[in-house]
XYZ file of N, CA and C in Angstrom:
741
model
N 199.176 4.442 5.688
C 198.003 3.703 5.565
C 198.295 2.228 5.709
N 199.440 1.777 6.011
C 199.709 0.349 5.993
C 199.003 -0.121 7.218
N 198.268 -1.304 6.973
C 197.596 -1.872 8.063
C 196.065 -1.347 8.248
N 195.742 -0.284 7.480
C 194.428 0.204 7.534
C 193.352 -0.620 6.700
N 192.390 -1.035 7.229
C 191.395 -1.887 6.410
C 190.724 -1.014 5.484
N 190.452 -1.575 4.268
C 189.803 -0.903 3.210
C 188.438 -0.443 3.584
N 187.711 -1.184 4.437
C 186.374 -0.845 4.983
C 186.490 0.493 5.792
N 187.566 0.651 6.531
C 187.757 1.785 7.347
C 188.096 3.020 6.650
N 188.717 2.837 5.421
C 189.016 3.941 4.429
C 187.651 4.391 3.883
N 186.872 3.351 3.374
C 185.548 3.681 2.907
C 184.705 4.380 3.871
N 184.747 4.100 5.126
C 183.795 4.586 6.047
C 184.483 5.936 6.722
N 185.541 6.464 6.227
C 186.179 7.584 6.865
C 186.490 7.369 8.340
N 187.061 6.216 8.633
C 187.384 5.961 10.001
C 188.813 5.381 10.125
N 189.753 5.936 9.649
C 191.156 5.513 9.560
C 191.865 5.662 10.869
N 191.522 6.734 11.482
C 192.203 7.091 12.777
C 193.512 7.858 12.485
N 193.769 8.146 11.128
C 194.979 8.847 10.762
C 194.818 10.183 11.062
N 195.933 10.929 11.493
C 195.805 12.357 11.804
C 196.077 13.182 10.648
N 194.962 13.157 9.749
C 195.096 13.963 8.544
C 193.672 14.513 8.177
N 192.980 15.136 9.156
C 191.762 15.650 8.913
C 191.712 16.914 7.752
N 190.529 17.056 7.230
C 190.352 18.274 6.443
C 190.929 19.450 6.978
N 191.607 20.423 6.266
C 192.192 21.494 6.766
C 192.522 22.452 5.537
N 191.864 23.478 5.361
C 191.855 24.457 4.159
C 192.729 25.639 4.311
N 193.222 25.825 5.476
C 194.011 27.091 5.754
C 195.488 26.863 6.288
N 195.674 25.901 6.999
C 197.024 25.872 7.461
C 197.850 24.930 6.562
N 198.724 25.757 5.896
C 199.550 25.136 4.831
C 200.734 24.185 5.336
N 200.840 23.960 6.521
C 201.675 23.071 7.108
C 201.090 21.729 7.469
N 199.721 21.650 7.469
C 198.980 20.542 7.886
C 199.085 19.344 6.860
N 199.021 18.234 7.328
C 198.991 17.132 6.476
C 197.987 17.063 5.289
N 196.769 17.539 5.621
C 195.701 17.730 4.448
C 196.083 18.598 3.580
N 196.567 19.744 3.963
C 196.745 20.937 2.957
C 197.860 20.525 2.031
N 198.896 19.887 2.572
C 199.937 19.423 1.718
C 199.537 18.477 0.651
N 198.694 17.481 1.020
C 198.081 16.644 0.145
C 197.332 17.447 -0.956
N 196.525 18.410 -0.572
C 195.767 19.217 -1.588
C 196.650 19.958 -2.430
N 197.730 20.280 -2.017
C 198.822 21.075 -2.933
C 199.226 19.998 -4.043
N 199.359 18.794 -3.814
C 199.910 17.844 -4.673
C 198.955 17.641 -5.834
N 197.773 17.783 -5.566
C 196.803 17.553 -6.698
C 196.248 18.798 -7.328
N 196.720 19.961 -6.972
C 196.255 21.189 -7.398
C 195.086 21.809 -6.769
N 194.642 21.226 -5.642
C 193.392 21.798 -4.996
C 193.900 22.871 -4.021
N 195.019 22.857 -3.550
C 195.566 23.937 -2.637
C 196.646 24.826 -3.415
N 196.878 25.847 -2.853
C 197.886 26.803 -3.462
C 199.195 26.094 -3.309
N 199.801 26.059 -4.574
C 201.108 25.302 -4.671
C 202.223 26.246 -4.991
N 203.367 25.997 -4.398
C 204.560 26.810 -4.829
C 205.737 25.809 -4.879
N 206.954 26.302 -5.165
C 208.070 25.351 -5.254
C 208.493 24.629 -4.086
N 207.979 25.033 -2.855
C 208.399 24.288 -1.755
C 207.302 23.246 -1.399
N 206.240 23.085 -2.202
C 205.207 22.201 -1.868
C 205.553 20.821 -2.515
N 205.044 19.745 -1.773
C 205.156 18.385 -2.435
C 204.475 18.342 -3.727
N 204.971 17.525 -4.617
C 204.427 17.568 -6.054
C 203.761 16.294 -6.380
N 204.080 15.196 -5.728
C 203.458 13.850 -6.175
C 202.536 13.261 -5.103
N 201.278 13.260 -5.198
C 200.369 12.835 -4.246
C 200.585 11.317 -3.859
N 200.851 10.524 -4.848
C 201.253 8.968 -4.505
C 202.380 8.998 -3.621
N 203.495 9.653 -3.849
C 204.696 9.610 -3.016
C 204.449 10.263 -1.645
N 203.696 11.418 -1.621
C 203.328 12.029 -0.359
C 202.538 11.007 0.449
N 201.546 10.425 0.012
C 200.721 9.600 0.834
C 201.415 8.351 1.225
N 202.247 7.851 0.299
C 202.974 6.702 0.557
C 203.972 6.770 1.738
N 204.556 7.945 1.808
C 205.447 8.344 2.919
C 204.904 9.075 4.047
N 203.663 9.081 4.045
C 202.879 9.722 5.086
C 203.285 9.234 6.545
N 203.683 10.068 7.667
C 203.961 9.583 8.808
C 203.555 10.603 9.809
N 202.216 10.675 9.992
C 201.628 11.596 10.850
C 201.045 10.968 12.194
N 201.085 9.728 12.262
C 200.520 9.023 13.361
C 199.007 8.976 13.443
N 198.470 8.326 14.373
C 196.998 8.250 14.624
C 196.459 8.911 15.947
N 195.333 9.629 15.718
C 194.754 10.194 16.954
C 193.965 9.225 17.668
N 193.396 8.151 16.911
C 192.670 7.207 17.635
C 192.712 5.810 16.739
N 192.344 4.672 17.378
C 192.449 3.492 16.672
C 191.397 3.335 15.492
N 191.915 2.803 14.444
C 191.112 2.709 13.260
C 189.792 1.997 13.519
N 188.744 2.352 12.779
C 187.445 1.817 12.975
C 186.636 2.287 14.179
N 187.109 3.407 14.731
C 186.390 3.910 16.069
C 185.621 5.106 15.768
N 186.042 5.965 14.789
C 185.606 7.284 14.699
C 185.520 7.749 13.330
N 184.378 8.384 13.035
C 184.241 9.088 11.600
C 184.976 10.388 11.706
N 185.885 10.542 10.622
C 186.695 11.825 10.583
C 186.837 12.073 9.122
N 186.105 12.866 8.420
C 186.173 13.042 6.983
C 187.540 13.614 6.476
N 188.095 12.988 5.459
C 189.228 13.422 4.835
C 189.373 13.026 3.339
N 189.596 13.958 2.450
C 189.635 13.763 1.096
C 190.852 12.812 0.788
N 191.865 12.699 1.660
C 192.852 11.749 1.444
C 192.454 10.317 1.331
N 191.511 10.029 2.211
C 190.855 8.649 2.120
C 190.249 8.431 0.788
N 189.702 9.404 0.132
C 188.948 9.263 -1.174
C 190.110 9.021 -2.240
N 191.090 9.876 -1.965
C 192.159 9.693 -3.074
C 192.805 8.256 -2.903
N 193.050 7.733 -1.690
C 193.643 6.401 -1.662
C 192.585 5.379 -2.311
N 191.305 5.584 -2.023
C 190.334 4.540 -2.788
C 190.554 4.663 -4.246
N 190.610 5.904 -4.816
C 190.722 5.982 -6.255
C 192.128 5.405 -6.638
N 193.230 5.585 -5.828
C 194.425 4.953 -6.203
C 194.340 3.406 -6.155
N 193.480 2.907 -5.286
C 193.221 1.400 -5.227
C 192.580 0.892 -6.553
N 191.655 1.744 -7.040
C 190.918 1.478 -8.292
C 191.948 1.389 -9.433
N 192.926 2.267 -9.438
C 193.831 2.381 -10.370
C 194.718 1.174 -10.376
N 195.231 0.749 -9.307
C 195.987 -0.425 -9.139
C 195.244 -1.671 -9.626
N 193.984 -1.766 -9.173
C 193.295 -2.997 -9.578
C 193.032 -3.055 -10.991
N 192.644 -2.035 -11.652
C 192.194 -1.976 -13.006
C 193.356 -1.563 -14.082
N 194.356 -1.053 -13.616
C 195.449 -0.760 -14.497
C 195.041 0.622 -15.241
N 194.117 1.313 -14.934
C 193.598 2.405 -15.712
C 193.618 3.590 -14.592
N 193.803 4.925 -15.187
C 193.466 6.008 -14.258
C 191.957 5.881 -13.828
N 191.834 6.612 -12.788
C 190.559 6.606 -12.053
C 189.362 7.006 -13.049
N 189.712 8.090 -13.708
C 188.601 8.627 -14.511
C 188.351 7.735 -15.685
N 189.291 6.960 -16.258
C 189.019 6.106 -17.283
C 188.280 4.873 -16.759
N 188.635 4.392 -15.708
C 188.009 3.207 -15.156
C 186.510 3.549 -14.784
N 186.164 4.747 -14.290
C 184.826 5.175 -13.991
C 183.948 5.251 -15.243
N 184.726 5.872 -16.362
C 183.973 6.054 -17.642
C 183.728 4.639 -18.201
N 184.635 3.709 -18.181
C 184.286 2.502 -18.788
C 183.308 1.543 -18.061
N 183.458 1.570 -16.749
C 182.640 0.731 -15.842
C 181.295 1.272 -15.579
N 181.206 2.567 -15.555
C 179.997 3.205 -15.087
C 179.330 4.080 -16.078
N 180.062 5.182 -16.460
C 179.468 6.315 -17.135
C 178.871 5.940 -18.596
N 179.694 5.013 -19.212
C 179.357 4.569 -20.666
C 178.154 3.639 -20.551
N 177.670 3.275 -19.422
C 176.700 2.178 -19.330
C 175.424 2.709 -18.846
N 175.370 4.070 -18.604
C 173.946 4.547 -18.027
C 173.242 5.488 -19.059
N 173.655 5.390 -20.376
C 173.047 6.298 -21.341
C 173.087 7.666 -21.068
N 174.278 8.080 -20.543
C 174.556 9.550 -20.150
C 174.232 10.410 -21.351
N 173.686 11.568 -21.152
C 173.535 12.517 -22.240
C 174.600 13.381 -22.530
N 175.604 13.494 -21.669
C 176.741 14.379 -21.576
C 177.886 13.537 -21.122
N 179.206 14.074 -21.545
C 180.349 13.571 -20.894
C 180.463 14.099 -19.507
N 180.919 13.437 -18.626
C 181.298 14.023 -17.298
C 182.792 14.331 -17.361
N 183.248 14.886 -16.155
C 184.612 15.339 -16.093
C 185.074 15.295 -14.686
N 186.445 15.065 -14.478
C 187.009 15.164 -13.180
C 188.253 16.165 -13.237
N 188.261 17.100 -12.195
C 189.442 18.068 -12.220
C 190.688 17.199 -12.160
N 191.532 17.659 -12.993
C 192.903 17.128 -12.872
C 193.919 18.170 -13.209
N 193.983 19.151 -12.416
C 194.784 20.445 -12.548
C 196.269 20.287 -12.567
N 196.870 19.140 -11.921
C 198.324 19.056 -11.812
C 198.644 17.606 -12.376
N 199.367 17.650 -13.425
C 199.923 16.378 -14.049
C 198.875 15.307 -14.319
N 197.625 15.824 -14.546
C 196.691 14.826 -15.125
C 196.040 13.903 -13.923
N 196.407 14.137 -12.687
C 196.136 13.283 -11.682
C 194.637 13.831 -11.160
N 193.705 13.012 -11.081
C 192.269 13.373 -10.741
C 192.176 13.695 -9.356
N 191.354 14.775 -9.064
C 190.988 15.155 -7.752
C 189.721 14.469 -7.392
N 190.026 13.197 -6.947
C 188.910 12.332 -6.690
C 188.131 12.624 -5.497
N 188.721 13.496 -4.635
C 187.872 13.835 -3.410
C 186.831 14.901 -3.640
N 186.841 15.501 -4.859
C 185.779 16.629 -5.016
C 185.804 17.254 -6.326
N 186.215 16.481 -7.415
C 186.413 17.284 -8.594
C 185.418 16.787 -9.802
N 184.460 16.009 -9.368
C 183.613 15.356 -10.331
C 182.554 16.466 -10.835
N 182.383 16.410 -12.291
C 181.328 17.427 -12.926
C 180.464 16.649 -13.799
N 179.197 16.938 -13.688
C 178.153 16.318 -14.601
C 176.955 17.218 -14.709
N 176.115 16.814 -15.542
C 174.845 17.561 -15.575
C 173.986 16.861 -14.455
N 172.887 17.631 -14.011
C 171.969 16.993 -12.956
C 171.267 15.718 -13.584
N 170.813 15.870 -14.599
C 170.091 14.590 -15.328
C 171.067 13.449 -15.397
N 172.287 13.614 -15.654
C 173.044 12.524 -15.691
C 173.462 11.888 -14.339
N 173.619 12.767 -13.457
C 173.829 12.454 -12.052
C 172.631 11.671 -11.472
N 171.449 12.071 -11.862
C 170.288 11.286 -11.542
C 170.188 9.901 -12.179
N 170.853 9.757 -13.383
C 170.878 8.577 -14.058
C 171.819 7.673 -13.187
N 172.875 8.132 -12.658
C 173.799 7.418 -11.851
C 173.156 6.979 -10.623
N 172.284 7.715 -10.040
C 171.533 7.518 -8.805
C 170.587 6.434 -9.051
N 169.997 6.323 -10.228
C 169.038 5.226 -10.461
C 169.661 3.844 -10.323
N 170.920 3.761 -10.547
C 171.645 2.419 -10.375
C 171.265 1.831 -8.922
N 171.055 2.606 -7.935
C 170.914 2.180 -6.664
C 169.339 1.949 -6.330
N 168.570 2.111 -7.381
C 167.085 1.841 -7.022
C 166.571 0.756 -7.952
N 165.320 0.216 -7.684
C 164.646 -0.864 -8.458
C 164.483 -0.346 -9.932
N 164.652 0.939 -10.200
C 164.409 1.525 -11.611
C 165.665 1.548 -12.397
N 166.648 0.818 -11.982
C 167.954 0.884 -12.616
C 167.789 0.617 -14.177
N 166.809 -0.221 -14.521
C 166.713 -0.659 -15.964
C 166.298 0.611 -16.786
N 165.900 1.580 -16.131
C 165.594 2.832 -16.928
C 166.766 3.249 -17.710
N 168.057 3.156 -17.048
C 169.227 3.693 -17.583
C 170.114 2.626 -17.985
N 170.007 1.420 -17.584
C 170.883 0.277 -17.852
C 170.330 -1.093 -17.950
N 170.590 -1.829 -18.990
C 170.077 -3.175 -19.148
C 170.608 -4.226 -18.132
N 171.861 -3.839 -17.522
C 172.505 -4.610 -16.530
C 172.292 -4.000 -15.151
N 172.341 -4.917 -14.127
C 172.382 -4.404 -12.846
C 173.966 -4.213 -12.401
N 174.297 -2.873 -12.382
C 175.683 -2.555 -12.122
C 175.956 -2.613 -10.658
N 175.053 -2.018 -9.876
C 175.123 -2.050 -8.423
C 174.376 -3.199 -7.964
N 174.997 -4.199 -7.240
C 174.308 -5.395 -6.771
C 173.292 -5.113 -5.750
N 172.212 -6.014 -5.545
C 171.378 -5.993 -4.529
C 172.108 -6.163 -3.086
N 173.113 -7.017 -3.043
C 173.776 -7.188 -1.942
C 174.659 -5.924 -1.428
N 175.080 -5.244 -2.414
C 175.822 -3.963 -2.034
C 174.826 -3.015 -1.569
N 173.538 -2.755 -2.128
C 172.699 -1.898 -1.669
C 172.138 -2.207 -0.223
N 171.911 -3.553 0.052
C 171.588 -4.072 1.330
C 172.592 -3.642 2.291
N 173.844 -3.757 1.989
C 174.921 -3.390 2.841
C 174.939 -1.935 3.178
N 174.759 -1.072 2.150
C 174.530 0.272 2.506
C 173.543 0.653 3.592
N 172.381 0.038 3.332
C 171.185 0.240 4.174
C 171.341 -0.257 5.552
N 171.919 -1.512 5.674
C 171.856 -2.229 6.992
C 173.150 -2.582 7.670
N 174.368 -2.318 7.026
C 175.463 -2.721 7.653
C 176.449 -1.566 7.950
N 175.974 -0.314 8.019
C 176.800 0.661 8.400
C 176.991 0.580 9.899
N 177.876 1.385 10.531
C 178.304 1.412 11.932
C 177.937 2.741 12.567
N 176.745 2.730 13.264
C 176.200 3.996 13.817
C 177.370 4.510 14.829
N 178.195 3.708 15.394
C 179.119 4.098 16.490
C 180.038 5.156 15.825
N 180.291 5.086 14.608
C 181.313 5.960 14.079
C 180.882 7.508 14.097
N 179.626 7.667 13.964
C 179.186 9.099 14.152
C 178.679 9.443 15.447
N 178.450 8.357 16.368
C 178.011 8.637 17.631
C 179.118 8.329 18.844
N 180.314 8.485 18.302
C 181.436 8.119 19.164
C 181.562 8.893 20.452
N 180.999 10.149 20.322
C 181.052 11.201 21.410
C 179.572 11.530 21.914
N 179.368 11.129 23.039
C 177.975 11.374 23.565
C 177.572 12.912 23.570
N 178.650 13.700 23.533
C 178.360 15.177 23.592
C 177.807 15.739 22.223
N 178.076 14.922 21.176
C 177.640 15.317 19.803
C 176.273 15.035 19.709
N 175.551 16.065 19.120
C 174.047 15.882 19.022
C 173.779 15.392 17.496
N 173.556 14.067 17.336
C 173.356 13.492 16.202
C 171.807 13.360 16.062
N 171.166 13.872 15.016
C 169.694 13.729 14.971
C 169.235 12.223 14.802
N 168.053 11.975 15.411
C 167.567 10.604 15.566
C 167.265 9.947 14.274
N 166.984 10.957 13.185
C 166.718 10.509 11.924
C 167.882 9.798 11.163
N 169.032 9.946 11.698
C 170.182 9.440 10.923
C 170.548 8.051 11.578
N 171.005 7.328 10.560
C 171.366 5.816 10.956
C 172.926 5.766 11.031
N 173.478 5.899 9.983
C 175.010 5.906 9.880
C 175.590 6.320 8.639
N 176.845 6.482 8.529
C 177.570 6.826 7.297
C 178.002 5.435 6.885
N 178.388 5.266 5.486
C 178.875 3.997 5.012
C 179.458 4.153 3.733
N 180.602 3.560 3.419
C 181.203 3.435 2.070
C 181.180 4.644 1.222
N 181.685 5.703 1.840
C 181.727 7.027 1.209
C 180.509 7.900 1.164
N 179.322 7.210 1.375
C 178.126 7.994 1.413
C 178.106 8.765 2.824
N 177.741 10.033 2.769
C 177.779 10.763 3.976
C 176.795 10.397 5.096
N 175.628 9.909 4.694
C 174.653 9.595 5.715
C 173.564 8.767 5.083
N 173.125 7.695 5.869
C 171.808 6.866 5.596
C 170.792 7.300 6.717
N 169.727 7.637 6.209
C 168.633 8.090 7.099
C 167.761 6.855 7.511
N 166.900 7.041 8.530
C 166.015 6.038 8.990
C 164.957 5.707 7.938
N 164.678 6.576 7.066
C 163.689 6.335 6.021
C 164.383 5.687 4.811
N 165.712 5.292 4.921
C 166.426 4.703 3.845
C 166.870 5.622 2.722
N 166.888 6.899 3.044
C 167.503 7.881 2.107
C 168.830 7.675 2.307
N 169.690 7.609 1.189
C 171.219 7.401 1.125
C 171.557 8.744 0.567
N 172.481 9.650 1.201
C 172.843 10.884 0.913
C 174.397 11.063 0.666
N 174.570 11.759 -0.389
C 175.994 12.369 -0.561
C 176.048 13.672 -1.008
N 176.903 14.492 -0.194
C 176.817 15.888 -0.582
C 178.156 16.325 -1.214
N 178.230 17.455 -1.852
C 179.360 17.985 -2.525
C 179.853 19.220 -1.722
N 181.127 19.528 -2.203
C 181.870 20.536 -1.293
C 181.027 21.939 -1.418
N 180.298 22.183 -2.362
C 179.616 23.458 -2.427
C 178.156 23.311 -2.149
N 177.753 22.267 -1.523
C 176.334 22.109 -1.229
C 175.559 21.289 -2.130
N 176.254 20.718 -3.221
C 175.557 19.855 -4.109
C 175.043 18.488 -3.395
N 174.054 17.907 -3.956
C 173.551 16.806 -3.193
C 172.868 15.652 -4.115
N 173.199 14.538 -3.717
C 172.476 13.290 -4.291
C 171.818 12.570 -3.231
N 170.453 12.126 -3.418
C 169.879 11.348 -2.557
C 169.231 10.135 -3.357
N 169.504 8.986 -2.892
C 168.858 7.821 -3.656
C 168.143 7.005 -2.427
N 167.015 6.352 -2.885
C 166.218 5.694 -1.823
C 165.857 4.366 -2.565
N 166.677 3.239 -2.249
C 166.479 1.934 -2.823
C 165.147 1.294 -2.572
N 164.448 1.683 -1.443
C 163.260 1.164 -1.025
C 162.054 1.838 -1.576
N 162.078 3.077 -1.552
C 160.956 3.972 -2.055
C 161.057 4.240 -3.514
N 162.310 3.939 -3.961
C 162.474 4.062 -5.507
C 162.422 5.463 -5.959
N 163.273 6.361 -5.368
C 163.448 7.737 -6.083
C 164.775 8.231 -5.926
N 164.969 9.209 -6.756
C 166.430 9.834 -6.751
C 166.171 11.478 -6.744
N 166.937 12.110 -5.961
C 166.906 13.577 -5.917
C 168.341 14.072 -6.196
N 168.530 15.208 -6.982
C 169.660 15.698 -7.257
C 169.546 17.320 -7.164
N 170.469 17.907 -6.575
C 170.435 19.461 -6.623
C 171.875 20.036 -6.703
N 171.829 21.245 -7.167
C 173.043 21.961 -7.495
C 173.928 22.352 -6.448
N 173.477 23.174 -5.522
C 174.469 23.697 -4.560
C 173.605 24.390 -3.482
N 174.229 25.016 -2.393
C 173.586 25.772 -1.539
C 173.365 27.229 -1.954
N 172.589 27.958 -1.213
C 172.207 29.330 -1.582
C 172.921 30.196 -0.534
N 173.596 31.360 -1.022
C 174.141 32.219 -0.193
C 173.437 33.505 -0.200
N 173.045 33.919 0.970
C 172.296 35.162 1.092
C 173.278 36.430 1.028
N 172.737 37.711 1.490
C 173.488 38.832 1.388
C 174.691 38.857 2.303
N 174.512 38.030 3.429
C 175.653 38.021 4.451
C 176.636 36.835 4.109
N 176.492 36.296 2.989
C 177.223 35.057 2.500
C 177.139 33.828 3.401
N 175.896 33.846 4.024
C 175.698 32.621 4.935
C 175.096 31.544 3.804
N 175.608 30.333 4.243
C 175.224 29.307 3.472
C 173.862 28.611 3.899
N 172.917 28.721 3.062
C 171.575 28.147 3.290
C 171.575 26.755 2.702
N 171.690 25.753 3.586
C 171.743 24.349 3.063
C 170.501 23.751 2.716
N 170.539 23.107 1.511
C 169.247 22.614 0.868
C 168.817 21.374 1.379
N 169.738 20.538 1.935
C 169.429 19.247 2.312
C 168.163 19.061 3.148
N 168.008 19.970 4.238
C 166.709 19.883 5.133
C 165.456 20.265 4.381
N 165.614 21.151 3.437
C 164.538 21.601 2.688
C 164.154 20.551 1.673
N 165.097 19.846 1.080
C 164.793 18.710 0.236
C 163.958 17.601 1.034
N 164.426 17.275 2.167
C 163.617 16.313 2.882
C 162.362 16.853 3.376
N 162.050 18.086 3.604
C 160.727 18.524 3.754
C 159.881 18.416 2.510
N 160.408 18.665 1.339
C 159.664 18.419 0.173
C 159.249 16.883 -0.028
N 160.242 15.970 0.175
C 159.989 14.776 0.032
C 158.908 14.091 1.007
N 158.970 14.561 2.232
C 158.004 14.285 3.211
C 156.666 14.689 2.860
N 156.515 15.900 2.241
C 155.285 16.455 1.800
C 154.654 15.525 0.626
N 155.509 15.251 -0.229
C 155.089 14.383 -1.408
C 154.603 13.031 -0.757
N 155.280 12.410 0.121
C 154.795 11.183 0.746
C 153.465 11.247 1.464
N 153.365 12.432 2.080
C 152.020 12.478 2.821
C 150.873 12.683 1.875
N 151.155 13.339 0.779
C 150.185 13.518 -0.254
C 149.717 12.160 -0.862
N 150.579 11.277 -1.024
C 150.372 10.013 -1.484
C 149.398 9.235 -0.572
């Protein structure tokens, strides 16, 4: 990660050859997942994610800042950066700076199955209502949950307007729906209607719209008898569009 801009880590555009991989135990990503307890670990597996990532030497498949390529390793590095800046573990920093300031009804949790190291790429647990409270921080209704503006207007404007569409449209053969604008700062997608979306590994979702002032939270996808994943995001958007038409 030496020489990689933080902006490109946030936007999943590092160019590092360490894409998500859940089956090949010899892959860069799977070895990382073993270090945090997300992958199957044995005595031959690397043990320390900080050491593993610091010594990573897998090369780059493309120049940084050119192409979106999701990897939980990027998220872990960002969490590590938070820890270095604050001097706290990621979960403690998040608790002190965010969770304790939104009037949360319940504690949140982050998976830390190996050595107390948080799985920042996908181990966050909370109630739906509390996640919605977090989402309100990105809307004009932030005062419902916090007397202070935790997420600045400048940051929200950046999310809406300063993403790089070329990261997801790098390949003309990819069919990217016209309603999508860009990904940005760990948010999976920003839509033309200003919905900002983040999805979870099991289909969970959070949508915030800073312009239309709403937040939507849902649990996960639905699996039918054939174990097919019925994704809820398009259905949620249909519901939102119907509500807007009725107004």
